[in-house]
CSV table of C-alpha atoms in Angstrom, one decimal:
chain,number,residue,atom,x,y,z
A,90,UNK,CA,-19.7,-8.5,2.6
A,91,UNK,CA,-21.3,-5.6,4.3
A,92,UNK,CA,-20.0,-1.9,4.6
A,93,UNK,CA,-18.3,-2.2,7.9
A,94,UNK,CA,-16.8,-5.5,7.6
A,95,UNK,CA,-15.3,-4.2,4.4
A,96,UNK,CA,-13.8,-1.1,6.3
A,97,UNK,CA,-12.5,-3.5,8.4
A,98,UNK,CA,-10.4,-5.7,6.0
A,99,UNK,CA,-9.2,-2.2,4.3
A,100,UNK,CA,-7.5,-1.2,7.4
A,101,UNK,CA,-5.6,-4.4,8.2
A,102,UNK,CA,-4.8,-4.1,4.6
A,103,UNK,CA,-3.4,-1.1,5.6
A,104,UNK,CA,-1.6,-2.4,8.7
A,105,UNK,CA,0.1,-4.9,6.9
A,106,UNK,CA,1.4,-2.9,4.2
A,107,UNK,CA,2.4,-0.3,6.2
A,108,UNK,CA,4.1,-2.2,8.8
A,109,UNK,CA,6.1,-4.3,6.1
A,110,UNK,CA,9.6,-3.0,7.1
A,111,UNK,CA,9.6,-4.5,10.7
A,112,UNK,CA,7.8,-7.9,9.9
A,113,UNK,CA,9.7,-8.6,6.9
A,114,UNK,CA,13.1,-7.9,9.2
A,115,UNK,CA,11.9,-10.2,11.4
A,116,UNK,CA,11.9,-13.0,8.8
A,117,UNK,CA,15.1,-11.6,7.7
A,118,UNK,CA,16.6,-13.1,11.4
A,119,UNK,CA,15.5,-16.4,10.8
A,120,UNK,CA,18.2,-19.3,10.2
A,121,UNK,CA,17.2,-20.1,6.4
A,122,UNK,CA,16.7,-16.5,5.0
A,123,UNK,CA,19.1,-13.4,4.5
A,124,UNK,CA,17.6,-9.8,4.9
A,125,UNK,CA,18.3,-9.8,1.2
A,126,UNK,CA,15.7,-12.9,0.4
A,127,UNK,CA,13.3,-11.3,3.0
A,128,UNK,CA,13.0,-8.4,0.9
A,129,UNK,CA,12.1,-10.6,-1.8
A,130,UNK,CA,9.4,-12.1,0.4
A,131,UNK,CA,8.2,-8.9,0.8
A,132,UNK,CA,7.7,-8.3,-3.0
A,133,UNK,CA,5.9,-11.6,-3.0
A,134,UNK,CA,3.1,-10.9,-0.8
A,135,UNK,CA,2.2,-7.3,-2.7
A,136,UNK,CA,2.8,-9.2,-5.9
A,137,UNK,CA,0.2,-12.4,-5.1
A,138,UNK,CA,-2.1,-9.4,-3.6
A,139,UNK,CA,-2.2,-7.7,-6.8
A,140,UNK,CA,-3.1,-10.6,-8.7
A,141,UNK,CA,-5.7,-11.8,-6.9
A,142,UNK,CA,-7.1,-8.2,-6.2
A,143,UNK,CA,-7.1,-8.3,-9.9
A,144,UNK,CA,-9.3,-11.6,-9.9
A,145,UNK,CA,-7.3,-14.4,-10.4
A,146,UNK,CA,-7.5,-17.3,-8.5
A,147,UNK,CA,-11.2,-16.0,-6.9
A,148,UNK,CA,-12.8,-19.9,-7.5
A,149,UNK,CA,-10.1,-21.6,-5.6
A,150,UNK,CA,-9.8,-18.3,-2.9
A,151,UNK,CA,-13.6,-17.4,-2.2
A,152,UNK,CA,-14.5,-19.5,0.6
A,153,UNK,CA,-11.0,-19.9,2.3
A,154,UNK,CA,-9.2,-16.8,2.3
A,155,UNK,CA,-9.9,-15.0,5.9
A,156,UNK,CA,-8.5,-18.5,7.7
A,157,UNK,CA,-5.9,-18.6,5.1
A,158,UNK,CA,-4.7,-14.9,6.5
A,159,UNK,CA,-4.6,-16.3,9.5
A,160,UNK,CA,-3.2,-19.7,8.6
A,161,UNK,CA,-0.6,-18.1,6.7
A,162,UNK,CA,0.6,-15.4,9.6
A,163,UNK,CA,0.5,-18.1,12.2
A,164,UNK,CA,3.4,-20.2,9.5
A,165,UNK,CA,5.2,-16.7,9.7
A,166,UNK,CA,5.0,-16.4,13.2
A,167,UNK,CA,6.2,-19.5,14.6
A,168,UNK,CA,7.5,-21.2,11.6
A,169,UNK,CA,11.3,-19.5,12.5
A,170,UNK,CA,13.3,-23.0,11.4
A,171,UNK,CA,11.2,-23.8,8.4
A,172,UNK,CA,12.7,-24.0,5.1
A,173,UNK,CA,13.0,-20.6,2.6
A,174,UNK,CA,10.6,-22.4,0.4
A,175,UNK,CA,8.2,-23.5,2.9
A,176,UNK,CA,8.5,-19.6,4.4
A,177,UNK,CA,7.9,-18.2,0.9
A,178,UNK,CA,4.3,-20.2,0.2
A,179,UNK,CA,3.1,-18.5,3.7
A,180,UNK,CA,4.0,-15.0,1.8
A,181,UNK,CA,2.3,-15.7,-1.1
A,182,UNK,CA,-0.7,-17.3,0.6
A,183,UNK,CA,-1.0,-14.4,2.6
A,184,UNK,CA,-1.0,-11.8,0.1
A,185,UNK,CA,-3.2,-13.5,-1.9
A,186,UNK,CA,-5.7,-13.8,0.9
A,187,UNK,CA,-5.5,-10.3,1.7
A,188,UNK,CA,-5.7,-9.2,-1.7
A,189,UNK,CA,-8.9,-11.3,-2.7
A,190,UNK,CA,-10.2,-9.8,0.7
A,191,UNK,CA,-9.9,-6.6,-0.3
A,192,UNK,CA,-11.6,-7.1,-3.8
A,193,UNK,CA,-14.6,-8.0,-1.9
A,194,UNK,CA,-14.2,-5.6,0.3
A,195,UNK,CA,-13.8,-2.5,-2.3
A,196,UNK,CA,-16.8,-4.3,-3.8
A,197,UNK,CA,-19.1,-4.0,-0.8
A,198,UNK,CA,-17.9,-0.1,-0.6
A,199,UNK,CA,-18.7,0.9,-4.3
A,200,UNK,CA,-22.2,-0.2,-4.1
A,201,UNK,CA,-22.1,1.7,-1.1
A,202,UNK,CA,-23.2,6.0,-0.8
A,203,UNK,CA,-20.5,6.9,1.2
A,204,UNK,CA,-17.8,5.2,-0.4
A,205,UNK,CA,-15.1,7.6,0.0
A,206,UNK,CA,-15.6,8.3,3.8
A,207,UNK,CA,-15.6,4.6,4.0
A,208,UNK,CA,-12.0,4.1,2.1
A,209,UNK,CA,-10.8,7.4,4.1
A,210,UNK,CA,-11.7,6.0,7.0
A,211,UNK,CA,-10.4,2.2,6.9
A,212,UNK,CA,-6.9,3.7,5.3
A,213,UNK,CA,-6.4,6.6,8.0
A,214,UNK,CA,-7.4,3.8,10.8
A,215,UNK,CA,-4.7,1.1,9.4
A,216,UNK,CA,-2.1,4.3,8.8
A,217,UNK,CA,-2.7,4.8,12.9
A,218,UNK,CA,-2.5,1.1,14.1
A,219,UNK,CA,0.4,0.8,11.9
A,220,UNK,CA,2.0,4.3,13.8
A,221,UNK,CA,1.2,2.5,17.2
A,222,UNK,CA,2.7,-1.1,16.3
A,223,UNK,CA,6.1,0.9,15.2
A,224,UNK,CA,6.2,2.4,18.6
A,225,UNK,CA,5.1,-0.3,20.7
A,226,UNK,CA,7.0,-3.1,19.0
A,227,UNK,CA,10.5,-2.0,20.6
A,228,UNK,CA,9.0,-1.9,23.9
A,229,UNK,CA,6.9,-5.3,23.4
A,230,UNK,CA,8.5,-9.0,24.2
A,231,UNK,CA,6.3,-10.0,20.9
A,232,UNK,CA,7.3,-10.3,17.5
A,233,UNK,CA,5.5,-7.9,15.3
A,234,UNK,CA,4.3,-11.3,12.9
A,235,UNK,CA,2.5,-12.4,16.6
A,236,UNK,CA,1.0,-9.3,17.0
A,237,UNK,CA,-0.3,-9.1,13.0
A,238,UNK,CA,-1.4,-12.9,13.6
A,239,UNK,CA,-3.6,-11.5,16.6
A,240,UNK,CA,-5.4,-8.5,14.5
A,241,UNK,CA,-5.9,-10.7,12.1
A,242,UNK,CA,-8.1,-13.1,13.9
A,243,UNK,CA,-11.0,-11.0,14.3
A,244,UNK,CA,-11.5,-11.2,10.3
A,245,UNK,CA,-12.5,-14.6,10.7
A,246,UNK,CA,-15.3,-14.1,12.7
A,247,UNK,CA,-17.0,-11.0,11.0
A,248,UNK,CA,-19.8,-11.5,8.8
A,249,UNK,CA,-20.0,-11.4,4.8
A,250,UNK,CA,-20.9,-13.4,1.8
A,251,UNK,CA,-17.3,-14.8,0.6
A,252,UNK,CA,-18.4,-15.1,-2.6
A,253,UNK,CA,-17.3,-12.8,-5.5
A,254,UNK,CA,-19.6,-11.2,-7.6
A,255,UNK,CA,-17.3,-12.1,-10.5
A,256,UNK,CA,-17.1,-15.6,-10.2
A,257,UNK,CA,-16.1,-18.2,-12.9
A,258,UNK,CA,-14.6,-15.2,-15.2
A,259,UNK,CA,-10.9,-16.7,-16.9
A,260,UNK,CA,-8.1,-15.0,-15.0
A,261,UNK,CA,-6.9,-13.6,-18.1
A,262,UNK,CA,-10.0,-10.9,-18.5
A,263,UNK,CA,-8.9,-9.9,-14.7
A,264,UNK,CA,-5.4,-9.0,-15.9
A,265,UNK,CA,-6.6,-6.7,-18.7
A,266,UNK,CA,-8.6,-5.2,-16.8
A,267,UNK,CA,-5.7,-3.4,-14.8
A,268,UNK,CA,-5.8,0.9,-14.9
A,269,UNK,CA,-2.2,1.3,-16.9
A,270,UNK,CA,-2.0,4.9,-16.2
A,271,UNK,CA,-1.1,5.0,-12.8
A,272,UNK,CA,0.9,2.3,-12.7
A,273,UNK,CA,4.3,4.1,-13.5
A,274,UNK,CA,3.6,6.0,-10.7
A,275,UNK,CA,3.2,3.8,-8.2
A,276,UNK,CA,5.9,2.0,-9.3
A,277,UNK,CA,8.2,4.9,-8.3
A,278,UNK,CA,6.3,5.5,-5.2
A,279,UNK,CA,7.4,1.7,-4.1
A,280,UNK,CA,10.6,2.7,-5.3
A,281,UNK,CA,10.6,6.0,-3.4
A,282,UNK,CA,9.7,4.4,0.4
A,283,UNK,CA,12.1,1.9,-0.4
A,284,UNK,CA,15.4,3.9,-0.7
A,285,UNK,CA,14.5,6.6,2.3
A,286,UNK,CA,16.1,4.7,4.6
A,287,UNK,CA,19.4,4.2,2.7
A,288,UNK,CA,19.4,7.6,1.6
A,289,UNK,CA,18.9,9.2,5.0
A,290,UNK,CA,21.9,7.0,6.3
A,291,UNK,CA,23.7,10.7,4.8
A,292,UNK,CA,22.8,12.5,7.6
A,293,UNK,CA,23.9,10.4,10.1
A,294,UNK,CA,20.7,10.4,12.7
A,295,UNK,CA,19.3,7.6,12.4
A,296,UNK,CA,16.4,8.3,15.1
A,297,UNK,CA,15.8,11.5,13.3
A,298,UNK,CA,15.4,9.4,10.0
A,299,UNK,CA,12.9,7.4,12.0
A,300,UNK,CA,11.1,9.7,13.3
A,301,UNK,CA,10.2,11.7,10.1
A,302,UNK,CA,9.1,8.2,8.5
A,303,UNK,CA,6.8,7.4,11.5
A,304,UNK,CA,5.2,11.1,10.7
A,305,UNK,CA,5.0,10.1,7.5
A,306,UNK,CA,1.8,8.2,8.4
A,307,UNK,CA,0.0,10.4,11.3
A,308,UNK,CA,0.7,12.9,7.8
A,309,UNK,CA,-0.6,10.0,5.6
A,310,UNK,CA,-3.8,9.6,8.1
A,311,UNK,CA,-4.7,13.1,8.1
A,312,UNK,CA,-4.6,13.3,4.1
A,313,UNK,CA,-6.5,10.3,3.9
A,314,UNK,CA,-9.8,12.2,6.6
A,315,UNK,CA,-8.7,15.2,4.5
A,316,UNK,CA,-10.0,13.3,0.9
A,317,UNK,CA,-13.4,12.7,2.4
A,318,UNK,CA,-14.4,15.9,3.0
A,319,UNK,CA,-13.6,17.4,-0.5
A,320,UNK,CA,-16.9,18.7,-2.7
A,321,UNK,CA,-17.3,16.5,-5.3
A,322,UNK,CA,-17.2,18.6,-7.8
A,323,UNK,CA,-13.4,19.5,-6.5
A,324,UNK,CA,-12.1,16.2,-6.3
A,325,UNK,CA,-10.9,15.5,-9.8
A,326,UNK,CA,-8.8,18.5,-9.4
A,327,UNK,CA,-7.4,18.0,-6.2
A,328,UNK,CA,-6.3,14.3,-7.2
A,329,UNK,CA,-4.3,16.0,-9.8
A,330,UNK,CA,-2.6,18.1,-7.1
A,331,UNK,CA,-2.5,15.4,-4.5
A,332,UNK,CA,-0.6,13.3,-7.7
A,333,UNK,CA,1.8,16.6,-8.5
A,334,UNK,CA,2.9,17.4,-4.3
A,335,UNK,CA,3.5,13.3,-4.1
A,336,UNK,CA,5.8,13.2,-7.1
A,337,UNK,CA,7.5,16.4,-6.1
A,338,UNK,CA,8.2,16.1,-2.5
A,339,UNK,CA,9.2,12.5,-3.7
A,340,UNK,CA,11.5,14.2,-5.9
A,341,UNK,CA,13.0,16.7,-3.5
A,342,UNK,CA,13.7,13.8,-0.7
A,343,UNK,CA,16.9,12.4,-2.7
A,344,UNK,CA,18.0,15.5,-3.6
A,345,UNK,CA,17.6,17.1,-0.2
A,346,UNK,CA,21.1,18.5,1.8
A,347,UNK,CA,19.9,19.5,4.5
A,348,UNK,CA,17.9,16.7,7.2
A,349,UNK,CA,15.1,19.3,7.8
A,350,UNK,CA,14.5,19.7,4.6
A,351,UNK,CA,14.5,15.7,3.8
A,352,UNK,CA,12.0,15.1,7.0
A,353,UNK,CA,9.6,18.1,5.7
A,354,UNK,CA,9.4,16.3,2.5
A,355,UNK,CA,8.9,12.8,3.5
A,356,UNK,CA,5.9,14.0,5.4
A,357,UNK,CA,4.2,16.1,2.5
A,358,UNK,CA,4.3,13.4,0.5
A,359,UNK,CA,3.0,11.1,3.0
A,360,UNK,CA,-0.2,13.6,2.9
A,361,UNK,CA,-0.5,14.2,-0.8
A,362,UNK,CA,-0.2,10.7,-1.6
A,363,UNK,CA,-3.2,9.1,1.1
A,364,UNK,CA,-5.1,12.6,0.2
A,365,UNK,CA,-4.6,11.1,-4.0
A,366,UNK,CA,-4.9,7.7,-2.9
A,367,UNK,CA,-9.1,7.4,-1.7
A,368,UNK,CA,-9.8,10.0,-4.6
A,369,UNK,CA,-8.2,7.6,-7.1
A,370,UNK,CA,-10.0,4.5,-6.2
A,371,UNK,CA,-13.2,6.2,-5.3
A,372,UNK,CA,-12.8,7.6,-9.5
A,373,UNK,CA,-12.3,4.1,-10.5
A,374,UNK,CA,-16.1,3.1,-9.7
A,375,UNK,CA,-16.6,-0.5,-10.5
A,376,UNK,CA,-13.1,-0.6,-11.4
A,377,UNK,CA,-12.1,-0.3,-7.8
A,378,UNK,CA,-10.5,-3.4,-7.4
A,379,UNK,CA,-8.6,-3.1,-10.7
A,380,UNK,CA,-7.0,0.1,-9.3
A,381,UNK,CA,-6.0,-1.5,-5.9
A,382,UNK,CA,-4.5,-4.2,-8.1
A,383,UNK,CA,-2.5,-1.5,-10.0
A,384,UNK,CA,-1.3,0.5,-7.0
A,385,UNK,CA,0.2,-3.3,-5.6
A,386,UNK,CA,1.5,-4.0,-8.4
A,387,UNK,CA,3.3,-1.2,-9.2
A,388,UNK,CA,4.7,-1.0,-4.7
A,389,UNK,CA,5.5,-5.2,-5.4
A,390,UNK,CA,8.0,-4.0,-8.4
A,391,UNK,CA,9.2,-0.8,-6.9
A,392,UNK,CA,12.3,-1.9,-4.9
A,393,UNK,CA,13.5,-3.5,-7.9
A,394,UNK,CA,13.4,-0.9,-10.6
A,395,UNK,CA,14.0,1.6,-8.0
A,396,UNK,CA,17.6,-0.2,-7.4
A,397,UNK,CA,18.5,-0.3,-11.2
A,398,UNK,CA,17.7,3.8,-11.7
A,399,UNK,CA,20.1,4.4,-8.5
A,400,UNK,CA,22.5,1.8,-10.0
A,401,UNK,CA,22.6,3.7,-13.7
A,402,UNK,CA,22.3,7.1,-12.3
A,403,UNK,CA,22.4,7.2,-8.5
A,404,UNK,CA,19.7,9.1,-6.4
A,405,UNK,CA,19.6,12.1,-8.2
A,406,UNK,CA,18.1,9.8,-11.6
A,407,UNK,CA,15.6,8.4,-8.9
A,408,UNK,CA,14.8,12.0,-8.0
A,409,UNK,CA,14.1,12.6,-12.0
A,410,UNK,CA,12.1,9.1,-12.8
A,411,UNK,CA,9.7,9.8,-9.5
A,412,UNK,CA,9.1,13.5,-11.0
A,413,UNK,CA,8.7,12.2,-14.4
A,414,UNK,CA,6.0,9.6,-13.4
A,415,UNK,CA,3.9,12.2,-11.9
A,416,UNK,CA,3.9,14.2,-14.7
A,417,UNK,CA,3.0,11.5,-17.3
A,418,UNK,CA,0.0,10.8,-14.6
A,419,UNK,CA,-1.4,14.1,-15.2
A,420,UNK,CA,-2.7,14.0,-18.9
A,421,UNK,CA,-5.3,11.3,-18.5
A,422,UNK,CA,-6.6,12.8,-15.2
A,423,UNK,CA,-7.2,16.4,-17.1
A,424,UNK,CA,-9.5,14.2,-20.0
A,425,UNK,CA,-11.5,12.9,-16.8
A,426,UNK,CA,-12.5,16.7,-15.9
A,427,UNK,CA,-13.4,17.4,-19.3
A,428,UNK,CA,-17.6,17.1,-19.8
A,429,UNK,CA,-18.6,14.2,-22.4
């Protein structure tokens, strides 16, 4: 898989992820699903993209995946009357596409000079598709799963060996090969985009809400362009500090009073976290799929351990865990700056 096309699967990555919230609410319509179970869905696809980001399943995924994206999208599209179960194989195909996609793809990068521009790049470009789709869809007759299903199908005409470079290895050695000390934090940064909307119902604006969270990625976008540009020699640092803004803005949106004050906060951490984000993976070398795996992983499980903090303390014990997991990021990013 060659540089560009690799680029290329990043930012419908992106897309995807980004644009969850509106796809995932339109399975939530459909006759055999609640909004509840199309949440659920939702955690499916970033779970079965972790895992086979990871490495598992790469034998059975390695020659099928791009027409398995768009296989999968297409079921999701137009498959409104299938059955729950039938609806939930097309989410986990699909995120295990994507996620084997973008192994190869963060594979093709590393062995790449520019890596970093190249991960800036794809994640700012998804972060601005995704901006457009939430302002077009409303004035669209399309569903946004159509509209997915129609990016989607340029990836199965570009170019690239679909082959993994780690072929035949048991699933197992995939698994432990997963960065554990980010993890916590990602976790509570699912758990953080999760509750926004709930927790801005407060302030009773609605379009205000919305607005701030569509920021949010134009913010995103620019941090991401921002990462690229950083010296070397400055980026271990500035990882720590893009890791310390995300987990305190995080903090300060659910215990925010004012609306202002909430919006300003949801778009700082939209910038520290895609300014961390390329300077994490680009750290993580050869490990780069392993850390995309973690950062899935840890979104997939967010909702749910996100809803049993509020349910034992209530937003203000969110606002503490998402703090906390910042801080417990920090020690084993200081022992990367210190010289062996």
């Amino acid at each position: 898989m060659s540089r560009f096309v690799g680029i290329a699967v990043l930012c419908f990555g992106a897309v995807l992820i980004n644009t969850l919230p509106i796809w995932v609410g339109v399975l939530g319509s459909y006759p055999a699903l609640t909004e509840r179970m199309a949440g659920a869905f939702a955690s499916l696809v970033l779970l079965s993209a972790s895992l086979t980001c990871a490495g598992v399943g790469a034998a059975m995924l390695s020659r099928v995946a791009r027409c398995l994206v768009v296989l999968a999208l297409a079921l999701l599209a137009f498959g409104k009357d299938a059955p729950a179960i039938v609806l939930a194989v097309g989410c986990v195909g699909l995120g295990g596409a994507i996620g084997h996609l973008t192994r190869q793809a963060l594979g093709a990068i590393q062995a790449s000079t520019e890596g970093l521009k190249a991960i800036s790049t794809a994640l700012s470009l998804g972060l601005v598709v995704s901006l457009l789709l939430y302002l077009l869809v409303p004035s669209l007759d399309a569903s946004p799963v159509v509209l997915l299903l129609v990016l989607s199908l340029p990836l199965v005409l570009l170019p690239g060996d679909a082959v993994p470079s780690d072929h035949g290895k048991p699933a197992f050695t995939h698994l432990l090969a997963l960065p554990l000390r980010y993890i916590g934090f990602f976790v509570m940064m699912g758990a953080y985009w999760t509750f926004l909307d709930l927790f801005g119902g407060r302030f009773n604006d609605a379009d205000a809400v919305n607005l701030w969270l569509l920021g949010s990625l134009l913010s995103g976008a620019c941090g991401s362009l921002l990462a690229a540009r950083i010296p070397e020699r400055l980026r271990p640092r500035m990882q720590i500090i893009g890791l310390l803004i995300a987990a305190t803005t995080g903090a300060a949106s659910y215990v925010a009073a004012d609306l202002s004050i909430f919006g300003v906060t949801i778009i700082a951490n939209g910038f520290a976290l895609f300014m961390f984000f390329p300077l994490y993976l680009q750290g993580a070398g050869k490990q780069m799929p392993q850390a995309m795996a973690g950062y899935l992983l840890g979104f997939a499980t967010g909702g749910a351990v996100g809803a049993v903090v509020i349910q034992l303390g209530g937003y203000q014990a969110l606002a503490a865990v998402i703090l906390l997991s910042g801080l417990l990021g920090l020690n084993p990013a200081r022992r990367r700056m210190v010289p062996k």
